[in-house]
Amino acid sequence: MERGFFLVLEGIDGSGKTTVAHKLKEKYEKRGKSVLITREPTDYELGKYIRDYLNKVTEQERDPLFEALIFAADRALHIRRRILPHIEKGYLVISDRYFYSSLAYQSINGIDFNWVLEVNKYMLTPNLAVFLDVAPSEAIKRIHHARNVFEKKRFLEKVYNTYLEMVKRGMLIKVNGNKNISEVVEEISLLIDDRWK
Ligand code: TMP
């Protein structure tokens, strides 16, 4: 059986990852592939707890140490229960966020990037990890639920810069998320096809 492919989509809130994931799914299903869209935080117990926590705290109240650990625990289950079994069955697995989100969102307030990287050391490496590049000023317009827009924008700028740093290090491949959706999907599928042989 053909081995699957593990694609990760990353970006700041409001960058359109979820829409891109669904369009990619349609495209690859038309080609006869089995596709799984999954996400982090997951829909497992811990993932639900995390979503609930994120809904309750403001950006200032967030605790990156706690978050880095709990996101990693949720991820370990995600890999074992969902990602690996589907890759083994030949699926294209598309994860809406992965450990790059922990590096971008939790390496703040004294928690350094390398420590977050270390916590995620044993997580499965994806075949391709894409950073959907949409500037914070643009993304914020698409987020309707931000409680404090100014605070949210400052926070997202830090997150955005860390993503760019990962692009520089070669950990993520940048795709311009401002283009129209079909161009974005085309660009990502070329990257997939190049690697999925
Ligand atoms: P989303 O479902 O809109 O992508 O929201 C998930 C939120 O969780 C988003 O603000 C980013 C955050 N997050 C982290 O802070 N660290 C992580 O490791 C992951 C996976 C998500």
mmCIF file with all atom_site columns, C-alpha atoms and ligand atoms in Angstrom:
data_model
loop_
_atom_site.group_PDB
_atom_site.id
_atom_site.type_symbol
_atom_site.label_atom_id
_atom_site.label_alt_id
_atom_site.label_comp_id
_atom_site.label_asym_id
_atom_site.label_entity_id
_atom_site.label_seq_id
_atom_site.pdbx_PDB_ins_code
_atom_site.Cartn_x
_atom_site.Cartn_y
_atom_site.Cartn_z
_atom_site.occupancy
_atom_site.B_iso_or_equiv
_atom_site.pdbx_formal_charge
_atom_site.auth_seq_id
_atom_site.auth_comp_id
_atom_site.auth_asym_id
_atom_site.auth_atom_id
_atom_site.pdbx_PDB_model_num
ATOM   1   C CA  . MET A 1 1   ? 0.000   0.000  0.000  1.00 0.00 ? 1   MET A CA  1
ATOM   2   C CA  . GLU A 1 2   ? 1.172   3.533  -0.790 1.00 0.00 ? 2   GLU A CA  1
ATOM   3   C CA  . ARG A 1 3   ? 2.398   5.366  2.272  1.00 0.00 ? 3   ARG A CA  1
ATOM   4   C CA  . GLY A 1 4   ? 0.452   8.480  3.211  1.00 0.00 ? 4   GLY A CA  1
ATOM   5   C CA  . PHE A 1 5   ? 1.606   12.048 3.468  1.00 0.00 ? 5   PHE A CA  1
ATOM   6   C CA  . PHE A 1 6   ? 1.598   14.305 6.488  1.00 0.00 ? 6   PHE A CA  1
ATOM   7   C CA  . LEU A 1 7   ? 0.943   17.977 5.724  1.00 0.00 ? 7   LEU A CA  1
ATOM   8   C CA  . VAL A 1 8   ? 0.840   20.693 8.374  1.00 0.00 ? 8   VAL A CA  1
ATOM   9   C CA  . LEU A 1 9   ? -0.795  24.078 7.831  1.00 0.00 ? 9   LEU A CA  1
ATOM   10  C CA  . GLU A 1 10  ? 0.313   26.894 10.087 1.00 0.00 ? 10  GLU A CA  1
ATOM   11  C CA  . GLY A 1 11  ? -0.478  30.576 10.376 1.00 0.00 ? 11  GLY A CA  1
ATOM   12  C CA  . ILE A 1 12  ? -1.703  33.216 12.773 1.00 0.00 ? 12  ILE A CA  1
ATOM   13  C CA  . ASP A 1 13  ? -5.386  33.284 13.743 1.00 0.00 ? 13  ASP A CA  1
ATOM   14  C CA  . GLY A 1 14  ? -7.436  34.488 10.776 1.00 0.00 ? 14  GLY A CA  1
ATOM   15  C CA  . SER A 1 15  ? -4.915  33.360 8.140  1.00 0.00 ? 15  SER A CA  1
ATOM   16  C CA  . GLY A 1 16  ? -7.410  31.054 6.397  1.00 0.00 ? 16  GLY A CA  1
ATOM   17  C CA  . LYS A 1 17  ? -5.808  27.655 7.145  1.00 0.00 ? 17  LYS A CA  1
ATOM   18  C CA  . THR A 1 18  ? -9.130  25.934 7.645  1.00 0.00 ? 18  THR A CA  1
ATOM   19  C CA  . THR A 1 19  ? -10.532 26.985 4.253  1.00 0.00 ? 19  THR A CA  1
ATOM   20  C CA  . VAL A 1 20  ? -7.302  25.959 2.518  1.00 0.00 ? 20  VAL A CA  1
ATOM   21  C CA  . ALA A 1 21  ? -7.441  22.546 4.222  1.00 0.00 ? 21  ALA A CA  1
ATOM   22  C CA  . HIS A 1 22  ? -10.968 21.921 2.917  1.00 0.00 ? 22  HIS A CA  1
ATOM   23  C CA  . LYS A 1 23  ? -10.083 22.962 -0.640 1.00 0.00 ? 23  LYS A CA  1
ATOM   24  C CA  . LEU A 1 24  ? -7.034  20.698 -0.619 1.00 0.00 ? 24  LEU A CA  1
ATOM   25  C CA  . LYS A 1 25  ? -9.209  17.840 0.595  1.00 0.00 ? 25  LYS A CA  1
ATOM   26  C CA  . GLU A 1 26  ? -11.620 18.328 -2.325 1.00 0.00 ? 26  GLU A CA  1
ATOM   27  C CA  . LYS A 1 27  ? -8.740  18.466 -4.783 1.00 0.00 ? 27  LYS A CA  1
ATOM   28  C CA  . TYR A 1 28  ? -7.027  15.286 -3.600 1.00 0.00 ? 28  TYR A CA  1
ATOM   29  C CA  . GLU A 1 29  ? -10.283 13.350 -3.211 1.00 0.00 ? 29  GLU A CA  1
ATOM   30  C CA  . LYS A 1 30  ? -11.032 14.109 -6.862 1.00 0.00 ? 30  LYS A CA  1
ATOM   31  C CA  . ARG A 1 31  ? -7.716  12.446 -7.634 1.00 0.00 ? 31  ARG A CA  1
ATOM   32  C CA  . GLY A 1 32  ? -8.881  9.369  -5.726 1.00 0.00 ? 32  GLY A CA  1
ATOM   33  C CA  . LYS A 1 33  ? -6.848  9.933  -2.546 1.00 0.00 ? 33  LYS A CA  1
ATOM   34  C CA  . SER A 1 34  ? -8.189  9.417  0.949  1.00 0.00 ? 34  SER A CA  1
ATOM   35  C CA  . VAL A 1 35  ? -7.844  12.633 2.941  1.00 0.00 ? 35  VAL A CA  1
ATOM   36  C CA  . LEU A 1 36  ? -8.148  13.334 6.645  1.00 0.00 ? 36  LEU A CA  1
ATOM   37  C CA  . ILE A 1 37  ? -8.396  16.856 8.014  1.00 0.00 ? 37  ILE A CA  1
ATOM   38  C CA  . THR A 1 38  ? -7.473  17.058 11.646 1.00 0.00 ? 38  THR A CA  1
ATOM   39  C CA  . ARG A 1 39  ? -6.542  19.875 14.005 1.00 0.00 ? 39  ARG A CA  1
ATOM   40  C CA  . GLU A 1 40  ? -4.839  20.960 17.186 1.00 0.00 ? 40  GLU A CA  1
ATOM   41  C CA  . PRO A 1 41  ? -5.985  21.455 19.835 1.00 0.00 ? 41  PRO A CA  1
ATOM   42  C CA  . THR A 1 42  ? -7.653  18.097 19.109 1.00 0.00 ? 42  THR A CA  1
ATOM   43  C CA  . ASP A 1 43  ? -11.205 16.985 19.762 1.00 0.00 ? 43  ASP A CA  1
ATOM   44  C CA  . TYR A 1 44  ? -9.965  14.580 22.424 1.00 0.00 ? 44  TYR A CA  1
ATOM   45  C CA  . GLU A 1 45  ? -10.506 15.233 26.135 1.00 0.00 ? 45  GLU A CA  1
ATOM   46  C CA  . LEU A 1 46  ? -7.354  17.283 26.545 1.00 0.00 ? 46  LEU A CA  1
ATOM   47  C CA  . GLY A 1 47  ? -8.001  19.260 23.357 1.00 0.00 ? 47  GLY A CA  1
ATOM   48  C CA  . LYS A 1 48  ? -11.460 20.194 24.605 1.00 0.00 ? 48  LYS A CA  1
ATOM   49  C CA  . TYR A 1 49  ? -9.990  21.288 27.910 1.00 0.00 ? 49  TYR A CA  1
ATOM   50  C CA  . ILE A 1 50  ? -7.471  23.484 26.055 1.00 0.00 ? 50  ILE A CA  1
ATOM   51  C CA  . ARG A 1 51  ? -10.157 25.139 23.896 1.00 0.00 ? 51  ARG A CA  1
ATOM   52  C CA  . ASP A 1 52  ? -12.142 25.874 27.013 1.00 0.00 ? 52  ASP A CA  1
ATOM   53  C CA  . TYR A 1 53  ? -9.052  27.357 28.708 1.00 0.00 ? 53  TYR A CA  1
ATOM   54  C CA  . LEU A 1 54  ? -8.266  29.521 25.647 1.00 0.00 ? 54  LEU A CA  1
ATOM   55  C CA  . ASN A 1 55  ? -11.805 30.878 25.646 1.00 0.00 ? 55  ASN A CA  1
ATOM   56  C CA  . LYS A 1 56  ? -11.513 31.914 29.274 1.00 0.00 ? 56  LYS A CA  1
ATOM   57  C CA  . VAL A 1 57  ? -8.102  33.652 29.429 1.00 0.00 ? 57  VAL A CA  1
ATOM   58  C CA  . THR A 1 58  ? -7.060  37.007 28.023 1.00 0.00 ? 58  THR A CA  1
ATOM   59  C CA  . GLU A 1 59  ? -3.742  37.276 26.148 1.00 0.00 ? 59  GLU A CA  1
ATOM   60  C CA  . GLN A 1 60  ? -2.166  38.752 29.290 1.00 0.00 ? 60  GLN A CA  1
ATOM   61  C CA  . GLU A 1 61  ? -3.354  35.934 31.526 1.00 0.00 ? 61  GLU A CA  1
ATOM   62  C CA  . ARG A 1 62  ? -1.938  33.207 29.305 1.00 0.00 ? 62  ARG A CA  1
ATOM   63  C CA  . ASP A 1 63  ? 0.665   30.946 30.852 1.00 0.00 ? 63  ASP A CA  1
ATOM   64  C CA  . PRO A 1 64  ? 3.110   29.754 28.172 1.00 0.00 ? 64  PRO A CA  1
ATOM   65  C CA  . LEU A 1 65  ? 4.813   27.172 30.400 1.00 0.00 ? 65  LEU A CA  1
ATOM   66  C CA  . PHE A 1 66  ? 1.534   25.440 31.206 1.00 0.00 ? 66  PHE A CA  1
ATOM   67  C CA  . GLU A 1 67  ? 0.401   25.761 27.591 1.00 0.00 ? 67  GLU A CA  1
ATOM   68  C CA  . ALA A 1 68  ? 3.566   24.331 26.026 1.00 0.00 ? 68  ALA A CA  1
ATOM   69  C CA  . LEU A 1 69  ? 3.221   21.233 28.205 1.00 0.00 ? 69  LEU A CA  1
ATOM   70  C CA  . ILE A 1 70  ? -0.471  20.653 27.758 1.00 0.00 ? 70  ILE A CA  1
ATOM   71  C CA  . PHE A 1 71  ? -0.403  21.248 23.974 1.00 0.00 ? 71  PHE A CA  1
ATOM   72  C CA  . ALA A 1 72  ? 2.459   18.750 23.717 1.00 0.00 ? 72  ALA A CA  1
ATOM   73  C CA  . ALA A 1 73  ? 0.516   16.142 25.713 1.00 0.00 ? 73  ALA A CA  1
ATOM   74  C CA  . ASP A 1 74  ? -2.511  16.628 23.446 1.00 0.00 ? 74  ASP A CA  1
ATOM   75  C CA  . ARG A 1 75  ? -0.208  16.298 20.413 1.00 0.00 ? 75  ARG A CA  1
ATOM   76  C CA  . ALA A 1 76  ? 1.334   13.033 21.603 1.00 0.00 ? 76  ALA A CA  1
ATOM   77  C CA  . LEU A 1 77  ? -2.154  11.478 21.738 1.00 0.00 ? 77  LEU A CA  1
ATOM   78  C CA  . HIS A 1 78  ? -3.049  13.041 18.394 1.00 0.00 ? 78  HIS A CA  1
ATOM   79  C CA  . ILE A 1 79  ? -0.067  11.413 16.705 1.00 0.00 ? 79  ILE A CA  1
ATOM   80  C CA  . ARG A 1 80  ? -0.636  7.991  18.218 1.00 0.00 ? 80  ARG A CA  1
ATOM   81  C CA  . ARG A 1 81  ? -4.409  7.807  17.902 1.00 0.00 ? 81  ARG A CA  1
ATOM   82  C CA  . ARG A 1 82  ? -5.052  9.625  14.664 1.00 0.00 ? 82  ARG A CA  1
ATOM   83  C CA  . ILE A 1 83  ? -2.126  10.841 12.562 1.00 0.00 ? 83  ILE A CA  1
ATOM   84  C CA  . LEU A 1 84  ? 0.018   7.702  12.416 1.00 0.00 ? 84  LEU A CA  1
ATOM   85  C CA  . PRO A 1 85  ? -2.798  5.187  11.833 1.00 0.00 ? 85  PRO A CA  1
ATOM   86  C CA  . HIS A 1 86  ? -4.045  7.254  8.863  1.00 0.00 ? 86  HIS A CA  1
ATOM   87  C CA  . ILE A 1 87  ? -0.590  7.737  7.350  1.00 0.00 ? 87  ILE A CA  1
ATOM   88  C CA  . GLU A 1 88  ? -0.091  3.998  7.551  1.00 0.00 ? 88  GLU A CA  1
ATOM   89  C CA  . LYS A 1 89  ? -3.348  3.528  5.628  1.00 0.00 ? 89  LYS A CA  1
ATOM   90  C CA  . GLY A 1 90  ? -2.116  5.795  2.812  1.00 0.00 ? 90  GLY A CA  1
ATOM   91  C CA  . TYR A 1 91  ? -4.059  8.961  3.673  1.00 0.00 ? 91  TYR A CA  1
ATOM   92  C CA  . LEU A 1 92  ? -3.133  12.523 3.002  1.00 0.00 ? 92  LEU A CA  1
ATOM   93  C CA  . VAL A 1 93  ? -3.335  13.809 6.578  1.00 0.00 ? 93  VAL A CA  1
ATOM   94  C CA  . ILE A 1 94  ? -3.766  17.578 6.834  1.00 0.00 ? 94  ILE A CA  1
ATOM   95  C CA  . SER A 1 95  ? -3.251  18.985 10.295 1.00 0.00 ? 95  SER A CA  1
ATOM   96  C CA  . ASP A 1 96  ? -4.558  22.453 10.990 1.00 0.00 ? 96  ASP A CA  1
ATOM   97  C CA  . ARG A 1 97  ? -1.717  23.435 13.393 1.00 0.00 ? 97  ARG A CA  1
ATOM   98  C CA  . TYR A 1 98  ? 1.044   21.302 14.927 1.00 0.00 ? 98  TYR A CA  1
ATOM   99  C CA  . PHE A 1 99  ? 4.145   21.852 17.062 1.00 0.00 ? 99  PHE A CA  1
ATOM   100 C CA  . TYR A 1 100 ? 5.098   24.976 15.080 1.00 0.00 ? 100 TYR A CA  1
ATOM   101 C CA  . SER A 1 101 ? 2.092   26.627 16.759 1.00 0.00 ? 101 SER A CA  1
ATOM   102 C CA  . SER A 1 102 ? 3.612   25.846 20.148 1.00 0.00 ? 102 SER A CA  1
ATOM   103 C CA  . LEU A 1 103 ? 6.904   27.355 19.008 1.00 0.00 ? 103 LEU A CA  1
ATOM   104 C CA  . ALA A 1 104 ? 5.146   30.480 17.737 1.00 0.00 ? 104 ALA A CA  1
ATOM   105 C CA  . TYR A 1 105 ? 2.567   30.988 20.506 1.00 0.00 ? 105 TYR A CA  1
ATOM   106 C CA  . GLN A 1 106 ? 4.315   29.629 23.602 1.00 0.00 ? 106 GLN A CA  1
ATOM   107 C CA  . SER A 1 107 ? 7.851   30.926 23.140 1.00 0.00 ? 107 SER A CA  1
ATOM   108 C CA  . ILE A 1 108 ? 7.008   34.230 24.805 1.00 0.00 ? 108 ILE A CA  1
ATOM   109 C CA  . ASN A 1 109 ? 7.254   35.752 28.292 1.00 0.00 ? 109 ASN A CA  1
ATOM   110 C CA  . GLY A 1 110 ? 10.536  34.123 29.212 1.00 0.00 ? 110 GLY A CA  1
ATOM   111 C CA  . ILE A 1 111 ? 9.871   30.684 27.745 1.00 0.00 ? 111 ILE A CA  1
ATOM   112 C CA  . ASP A 1 112 ? 12.472  30.228 25.093 1.00 0.00 ? 112 ASP A CA  1
ATOM   113 C CA  . PHE A 1 113 ? 12.106  28.746 21.644 1.00 0.00 ? 113 PHE A CA  1
ATOM   114 C CA  . ASN A 1 114 ? 14.680  26.004 22.191 1.00 0.00 ? 114 ASN A CA  1
ATOM   115 C CA  . TRP A 1 115 ? 12.953  24.706 25.293 1.00 0.00 ? 115 TRP A CA  1
ATOM   116 C CA  . VAL A 1 116 ? 9.621   24.464 23.440 1.00 0.00 ? 116 VAL A CA  1
ATOM   117 C CA  . LEU A 1 117 ? 11.487  22.701 20.639 1.00 0.00 ? 117 LEU A CA  1
ATOM   118 C CA  . GLU A 1 118 ? 12.941  20.250 23.171 1.00 0.00 ? 118 GLU A CA  1
ATOM   119 C CA  . VAL A 1 119 ? 9.498   19.491 24.628 1.00 0.00 ? 119 VAL A CA  1
ATOM   120 C CA  . ASN A 1 120 ? 8.386   18.573 21.102 1.00 0.00 ? 120 ASN A CA  1
ATOM   121 C CA  . LYS A 1 121 ? 11.509  16.608 20.245 1.00 0.00 ? 121 LYS A CA  1
ATOM   122 C CA  . TYR A 1 122 ? 9.799   13.233 19.906 1.00 0.00 ? 122 TYR A CA  1
ATOM   123 C CA  . MET A 1 123 ? 6.846   14.415 17.801 1.00 0.00 ? 123 MET A CA  1
ATOM   124 C CA  . LEU A 1 124 ? 6.572   12.991 14.304 1.00 0.00 ? 124 LEU A CA  1
ATOM   125 C CA  . THR A 1 125 ? 8.191   15.212 11.645 1.00 0.00 ? 125 THR A CA  1
ATOM   126 C CA  . PRO A 1 126 ? 5.703   16.121 8.890  1.00 0.00 ? 126 PRO A CA  1
ATOM   127 C CA  . ASN A 1 127 ? 6.493   15.616 5.194  1.00 0.00 ? 127 ASN A CA  1
ATOM   128 C CA  . LEU A 1 128 ? 5.660   19.258 4.571  1.00 0.00 ? 128 LEU A CA  1
ATOM   129 C CA  . ALA A 1 129 ? 4.896   22.186 6.877  1.00 0.00 ? 129 ALA A CA  1
ATOM   130 C CA  . VAL A 1 130 ? 3.479   25.339 5.307  1.00 0.00 ? 130 VAL A CA  1
ATOM   131 C CA  . PHE A 1 131 ? 3.240   28.810 6.816  1.00 0.00 ? 131 PHE A CA  1
ATOM   132 C CA  . LEU A 1 132 ? 0.292   30.632 5.315  1.00 0.00 ? 132 LEU A CA  1
ATOM   133 C CA  . ASP A 1 133 ? 1.574   34.184 5.325  1.00 0.00 ? 133 ASP A CA  1
ATOM   134 C CA  . VAL A 1 134 ? -1.090  36.781 6.116  1.00 0.00 ? 134 VAL A CA  1
ATOM   135 C CA  . ALA A 1 135 ? 0.023   39.944 7.942  1.00 0.00 ? 135 ALA A CA  1
ATOM   136 C CA  . PRO A 1 136 ? -1.443  40.524 11.444 1.00 0.00 ? 136 PRO A CA  1
ATOM   137 C CA  . SER A 1 137 ? -3.158  43.749 10.305 1.00 0.00 ? 137 SER A CA  1
ATOM   138 C CA  . GLU A 1 138 ? -4.999  41.762 7.627  1.00 0.00 ? 138 GLU A CA  1
ATOM   139 C CA  . ALA A 1 139 ? -5.727  38.699 9.769  1.00 0.00 ? 139 ALA A CA  1
ATOM   140 C CA  . ILE A 1 140 ? -7.194  40.747 12.611 1.00 0.00 ? 140 ILE A CA  1
ATOM   141 C CA  . LYS A 1 141 ? -9.935  41.992 10.267 1.00 0.00 ? 141 LYS A CA  1
ATOM   142 C CA  . ARG A 1 142 ? -11.073 38.409 9.836  1.00 0.00 ? 142 ARG A CA  1
ATOM   143 C CA  . ILE A 1 143 ? -11.272 37.689 13.568 1.00 0.00 ? 143 ILE A CA  1
ATOM   144 C CA  . HIS A 1 144 ? -14.604 38.777 14.906 1.00 0.00 ? 144 HIS A CA  1
ATOM   145 C CA  . HIS A 1 145 ? -14.337 37.384 18.403 1.00 0.00 ? 145 HIS A CA  1
ATOM   146 C CA  . ALA A 1 146 ? -11.217 39.263 19.594 1.00 0.00 ? 146 ALA A CA  1
ATOM   147 C CA  . ARG A 1 147 ? -12.048 40.807 22.966 1.00 0.00 ? 147 ARG A CA  1
ATOM   148 C CA  . ASN A 1 148 ? -9.344  43.451 22.877 1.00 0.00 ? 148 ASN A CA  1
ATOM   149 C CA  . VAL A 1 149 ? -8.287  44.120 19.313 1.00 0.00 ? 149 VAL A CA  1
ATOM   150 C CA  . PHE A 1 150 ? -5.211  46.167 20.203 1.00 0.00 ? 150 PHE A CA  1
ATOM   151 C CA  . GLU A 1 151 ? -3.895  43.576 22.646 1.00 0.00 ? 151 GLU A CA  1
ATOM   152 C CA  . LYS A 1 152 ? -4.680  40.786 20.195 1.00 0.00 ? 152 LYS A CA  1
ATOM   153 C CA  . LYS A 1 153 ? -2.819  42.553 17.375 1.00 0.00 ? 153 LYS A CA  1
ATOM   154 C CA  . ARG A 1 154 ? 0.318   43.064 19.482 1.00 0.00 ? 154 ARG A CA  1
ATOM   155 C CA  . PHE A 1 155 ? 0.241   39.426 20.493 1.00 0.00 ? 155 PHE A CA  1
ATOM   156 C CA  . LEU A 1 156 ? -0.243  38.242 16.899 1.00 0.00 ? 156 LEU A CA  1
ATOM   157 C CA  . GLU A 1 157 ? 2.674   40.375 15.733 1.00 0.00 ? 157 GLU A CA  1
ATOM   158 C CA  . LYS A 1 158 ? 4.993   38.476 18.096 1.00 0.00 ? 158 LYS A CA  1
ATOM   159 C CA  . VAL A 1 159 ? 3.572   35.171 16.931 1.00 0.00 ? 159 VAL A CA  1
ATOM   160 C CA  . TYR A 1 160 ? 3.938   36.225 13.290 1.00 0.00 ? 160 TYR A CA  1
ATOM   161 C CA  . ASN A 1 161 ? 7.598   37.167 13.743 1.00 0.00 ? 161 ASN A CA  1
ATOM   162 C CA  . THR A 1 162 ? 8.361   33.801 15.297 1.00 0.00 ? 162 THR A CA  1
ATOM   163 C CA  . TYR A 1 163 ? 6.756   32.064 12.318 1.00 0.00 ? 163 TYR A CA  1
ATOM   164 C CA  . LEU A 1 164 ? 8.980   34.126 9.993  1.00 0.00 ? 164 LEU A CA  1
ATOM   165 C CA  . GLU A 1 165 ? 11.993  33.054 12.033 1.00 0.00 ? 165 GLU A CA  1
ATOM   166 C CA  . MET A 1 166 ? 11.015  29.411 11.463 1.00 0.00 ? 166 MET A CA  1
ATOM   167 C CA  . VAL A 1 167 ? 10.729  30.102 7.726  1.00 0.00 ? 167 VAL A CA  1
ATOM   168 C CA  . LYS A 1 168 ? 14.277  31.524 7.838  1.00 0.00 ? 168 LYS A CA  1
ATOM   169 C CA  . ARG A 1 169 ? 15.508  28.406 9.619  1.00 0.00 ? 169 ARG A CA  1
ATOM   170 C CA  . GLY A 1 170 ? 13.962  26.198 6.933  1.00 0.00 ? 170 GLY A CA  1
ATOM   171 C CA  . MET A 1 171 ? 11.431  24.627 9.306  1.00 0.00 ? 171 MET A CA  1
ATOM   172 C CA  . LEU A 1 172 ? 8.426   26.004 7.422  1.00 0.00 ? 172 LEU A CA  1
ATOM   173 C CA  . ILE A 1 173 ? 7.766   26.854 3.774  1.00 0.00 ? 173 ILE A CA  1
ATOM   174 C CA  . LYS A 1 174 ? 6.091   30.222 3.295  1.00 0.00 ? 174 LYS A CA  1
ATOM   175 C CA  . VAL A 1 175 ? 3.106   30.534 0.993  1.00 0.00 ? 175 VAL A CA  1
ATOM   176 C CA  . ASN A 1 176 ? 1.489   33.900 0.344  1.00 0.00 ? 176 ASN A CA  1
ATOM   177 C CA  . GLY A 1 177 ? -1.943  33.658 1.964  1.00 0.00 ? 177 GLY A CA  1
ATOM   178 C CA  . ASN A 1 178 ? -3.198  36.915 0.418  1.00 0.00 ? 178 ASN A CA  1
ATOM   179 C CA  . LYS A 1 179 ? -3.534  35.415 -3.037 1.00 0.00 ? 179 LYS A CA  1
ATOM   180 C CA  . ASN A 1 180 ? -6.873  34.009 -4.084 1.00 0.00 ? 180 ASN A CA  1
ATOM   181 C CA  . ILE A 1 181 ? -7.737  30.636 -2.644 1.00 0.00 ? 181 ILE A CA  1
ATOM   182 C CA  . SER A 1 182 ? -7.296  28.616 -5.846 1.00 0.00 ? 182 SER A CA  1
ATOM   183 C CA  . GLU A 1 183 ? -3.763  29.986 -6.316 1.00 0.00 ? 183 GLU A CA  1
ATOM   184 C CA  . VAL A 1 184 ? -2.867  29.162 -2.714 1.00 0.00 ? 184 VAL A CA  1
ATOM   185 C CA  . VAL A 1 185 ? -4.219  25.620 -3.102 1.00 0.00 ? 185 VAL A CA  1
ATOM   186 C CA  . GLU A 1 186 ? -2.361  25.161 -6.385 1.00 0.00 ? 186 GLU A CA  1
ATOM   187 C CA  . GLU A 1 187 ? 0.914   26.308 -4.842 1.00 0.00 ? 187 GLU A CA  1
ATOM   188 C CA  . ILE A 1 188 ? 0.591   23.957 -1.879 1.00 0.00 ? 188 ILE A CA  1
ATOM   189 C CA  . SER A 1 189 ? -0.397  21.006 -4.043 1.00 0.00 ? 189 SER A CA  1
ATOM   190 C CA  . LEU A 1 190 ? 2.717   21.503 -6.174 1.00 0.00 ? 190 LEU A CA  1
ATOM   191 C CA  . LEU A 1 191 ? 4.784   21.341 -3.000 1.00 0.00 ? 191 LEU A CA  1
ATOM   192 C CA  . ILE A 1 192 ? 2.996   18.151 -1.944 1.00 0.00 ? 192 ILE A CA  1
ATOM   193 C CA  . ASP A 1 193 ? 3.327   16.468 -5.343 1.00 0.00 ? 193 ASP A CA  1
ATOM   194 C CA  . ASP A 1 194 ? 7.018   17.247 -5.407 1.00 0.00 ? 194 ASP A CA  1
ATOM   195 C CA  . ARG A 1 195 ? 7.518   15.350 -2.157 1.00 0.00 ? 195 ARG A CA  1
ATOM   196 C CA  . TRP A 1 196 ? 4.879   12.588 -2.259 1.00 0.00 ? 196 TRP A CA  1
ATOM   197 C CA  . LYS A 1 197 ? 6.388   10.023 -4.557 1.00 0.00 ? 197 LYS A CA  1
HETATM 198 P P1  . TMP B 2 .   ? -7.703  27.732 16.043 1.00 0.00 ? 1   TMP B P1  1
HETATM 199 O O1  . TMP B 2 .   ? -8.528  26.505 16.202 1.00 0.00 ? 1   TMP B O1  1
HETATM 200 O O2  . TMP B 2 .   ? -8.466  28.934 15.701 1.00 0.00 ? 1   TMP B O2  1
HETATM 201 O O3  . TMP B 2 .   ? -6.503  27.529 15.194 1.00 0.00 ? 1   TMP B O3  1
HETATM 202 O O4  . TMP B 2 .   ? -7.239  28.107 17.523 1.00 0.00 ? 1   TMP B O4  1
HETATM 203 C C1  . TMP B 2 .   ? -6.344  27.407 18.250 1.00 0.00 ? 1   TMP B C1  1
HETATM 204 C C2  . TMP B 2 .   ? -5.605  28.375 19.126 1.00 0.00 ? 1   TMP B C2  1
HETATM 205 O O5  . TMP B 2 .   ? -4.659  27.626 19.874 1.00 0.00 ? 1   TMP B O5  1
HETATM 206 C C3  . TMP B 2 .   ? -4.815  29.416 18.351 1.00 0.00 ? 1   TMP B C3  1
HETATM 207 O O6  . TMP B 2 .   ? -4.961  30.694 18.938 1.00 0.00 ? 1   TMP B O6  1
HETATM 208 C C4  . TMP B 2 .   ? -3.383  28.985 18.508 1.00 0.00 ? 1   TMP B C4  1
HETATM 209 C C5  . TMP B 2 .   ? -3.393  28.224 19.786 1.00 0.00 ? 1   TMP B C5  1
HETATM 210 N N1  . TMP B 2 .   ? -2.363  27.179 19.851 1.00 0.00 ? 1   TMP B N1  1
HETATM 211 C C6  . TMP B 2 .   ? -1.259  27.396 20.656 1.00 0.00 ? 1   TMP B C6  1
HETATM 212 O O7  . TMP B 2 .   ? -1.158  28.429 21.285 1.00 0.00 ? 1   TMP B O7  1
HETATM 213 N N2  . TMP B 2 .   ? -0.300  26.431 20.717 1.00 0.00 ? 1   TMP B N2  1
HETATM 214 C C7  . TMP B 2 .   ? -0.380  25.245 20.039 1.00 0.00 ? 1   TMP B C7  1
HETATM 215 O O8  . TMP B 2 .   ? 0.519   24.390 20.139 1.00 0.00 ? 1   TMP B O8  1
HETATM 216 C C8  . TMP B 2 .   ? -1.539  25.036 19.213 1.00 0.00 ? 1   TMP B C8  1
HETATM 217 C C9  . TMP B 2 .   ? -1.665  23.758 18.463 1.00 0.00 ? 1   TMP B C9  1
HETATM 218 C C10 . TMP B 2 .   ? -2.494  26.024 19.155 1.00 0.00 ? 1   TMP B C10 1
#
